[in-house]
Amino acid sequence: MELVKKNIHMNRQKCEGNVQITLDSDINVPDVNPDIKEIITWQGDVKIQEIRSINSKVMVKGILMYHMIYSGEGMDGLVRYMNGNIEFDEAVNMNDVNAGDMVNARCELEDLSTDIINSRKISVKAILNITTTVEEIFDEEAVVDVEGDEDVQKLTATKKITEIRLCNKDIFRIKEEVRIPSGRDSIREIIYQNIVIENMETRLMKDSLNIRGELRVFILYMGALDERINTYETGVSFQGEVNCNGCDDGMIAKVNYTVQDKDIQVKPDEDGEDRLLDIEAVLALDMKVYNREEINLLEDMYSTKVNITPIYKTACIDNLIIKNSSKFRIADRVSLEPGKPKVMQICNAIGNIRIDEKCITTDGIEVEGILEVKVVYFTEENGNLLGSFTGIIPFSQVIDAKGIKDDSIYELNGTVDNINVMVTDESTVEVKAVAGLDVIVFEKTELPVITDWQITEKEISKAANMPGIIAYVVGNNDSLWSIAKENKITMSDIMEMNELTDEKLTKGQKLLLVKNIME
């Protein structure tokens, strides 16, 4: 007799760590830049360069990339752009991590501020929140059948399982070219540039993952004809594929991405005018592909000839309950802080979703957070003066997640698309945006699975003394299987002897059992 086994391939979060760090650096203005009169706006991006695990610690190395627009001394309000990097190398304590473990790290920029020390030096301060998770890939072994002994009776049950088919990191490169329309001035110098990924969608195909979305591109630039600041904003659609060998469109993909690099370079067109924008963005992808299926697990077994005792263990299986994407609109009016210059025209707006609270409710997750919007604007109708402000809009949303429980494992991510800011008056703007909340939920399931068996030959003398025919009355907890197993006969024999058409029994039902006694 041989047990037929199946390996259920799964991943599981082993441990998680979190640390908050503060970066504080004094930055000198480059010699080619004018003195600083006033900082107009700033923003930052975090790039993780290296993650390595050692015993009880995860080392995270990266850079904070800061970008700043400022007005220069003696430049009649004209602005300049300044950027740079601040390095960090931080240890996150994690007791259960070992060297070589598979580690993921996520770094969120909690706060960024800049101050002028003097006309040639600024102070940059930032608070970073670093979250590290360690995952392990393992096989859970379960018995699905028994072969080689026709006297062995088997009880199987259909169970839903979720296997991981792919756990991989990859790079997706986006390279596009955009032409500045002929009705606009050509580019002498880009003062400020920004690239945002919007409406990102992924779809599994045969052996590949299709990726599509839009690059929202914005530049502030000095034109070739005069000293006036020009703006240009456009959306560029992109689409491509990355390899996902062994996957297909019936599986479920969970893809997290971060913008690792982004850049805009100016090139001349066929007429020699600097009107072409060479745009490049690099996305770091963290991909996991799951396959949900039903398998028949062997729950119990016995033999009509010998005594069989199954050996069990408890298997812990994470089943995917739901993967859901929820889109909703956020709209509100935001007033400028006192003392801010009046708003005449909006230049650019970027947003970020921050989740503050999340709570499991009946069939869903209640989420509370904020939409943080950073707006750059012109402060006079036909001039070059720029201003900026940051608006905070709170939101509350319930994500549909039927079947979720208090002990379920879930991952929640927020995105923001299609930000639109309109001037309502010189000190108030109206902000509209589409926010997205993506959730994937797993349920921990403990199953008793057979791993082996023990056999003891039946005692002939004991069997000989047992009655060959029994009149049996069905009790509360009886099933056709339990009665057959207890009396060492087959279910089919009971059904045939009692002319049963199905396996369903009722309390008090009378059965005639004819035993198969060994000679």
Coordinates of N, CA and C in Angstrom, one line a residue, residues 480 491-505 509-511:
L480 N -22.5 6.9 7.2 CA -22.3 5.6 6.5 C -20.9 5.2 6.6
M491 N -18.7 0.5 2.5 CA -19.9 1.3 2.4 C -20.8 0.8 1.3
S492 N -20.2 0.3 0.2 CA -21.0 -0.2 -0.9 C -21.7 -1.5 -0.5
D493 N -21.1 -2.3 0.4 CA -21.8 -3.5 0.9 C -23.0 -3.1 1.7
I494 N -22.9 -2.1 2.5 CA -24.1 -1.7 3.3 C -25.2 -1.2 2.4
M495 N -24.8 -0.4 1.4 CA -25.8 0.2 0.5 C -26.5 -0.9 -0.3
E496 N -25.7 -1.9 -0.7 CA -26.3 -3.0 -1.5 C -27.2 -3.8 -0.7
M497 N -26.8 -4.2 0.6 CA -27.6 -5.1 1.4 C -28.9 -4.4 1.8
N498 N -28.9 -3.1 2.0 CA -30.0 -2.4 2.5 C -30.7 -1.6 1.4
E499 N -30.3 -1.8 0.2 CA -31.0 -1.2 -1.0 C -31.0 0.4 -0.8
L500 N -29.9 1.0 -0.4 CA -29.8 2.4 -0.3 C -29.4 3.0 -1.6
T501 N -30.1 4.2 -1.9 CA -29.8 4.9 -3.2 C -28.8 6.0 -3.0
D502 N -28.5 6.5 -1.8 CA -27.5 7.5 -1.5 C -26.9 7.2 -0.1
E503 N -25.9 8.0 0.2 CA -25.2 7.8 1.5 C -25.8 8.5 2.7
K504 N -26.9 9.2 2.5 CA -27.6 9.9 3.6 C -28.3 9.0 4.5
L505 N -28.1 9.1 5.8 CA -28.8 8.3 6.8 C -29.6 9.2 7.8
Q509 N -32.8 5.0 11.8 CA -32.9 4.1 10.6 C -32.2 2.8 11.0
K510 N -32.9 1.7 10.5 CA -32.3 0.3 10.8 C -31.6 -0.2 9.6
L511 N -30.4 -0.7 9.9 CA -29.5 -1.3 8.8 C -29.2 -2.7 9.2

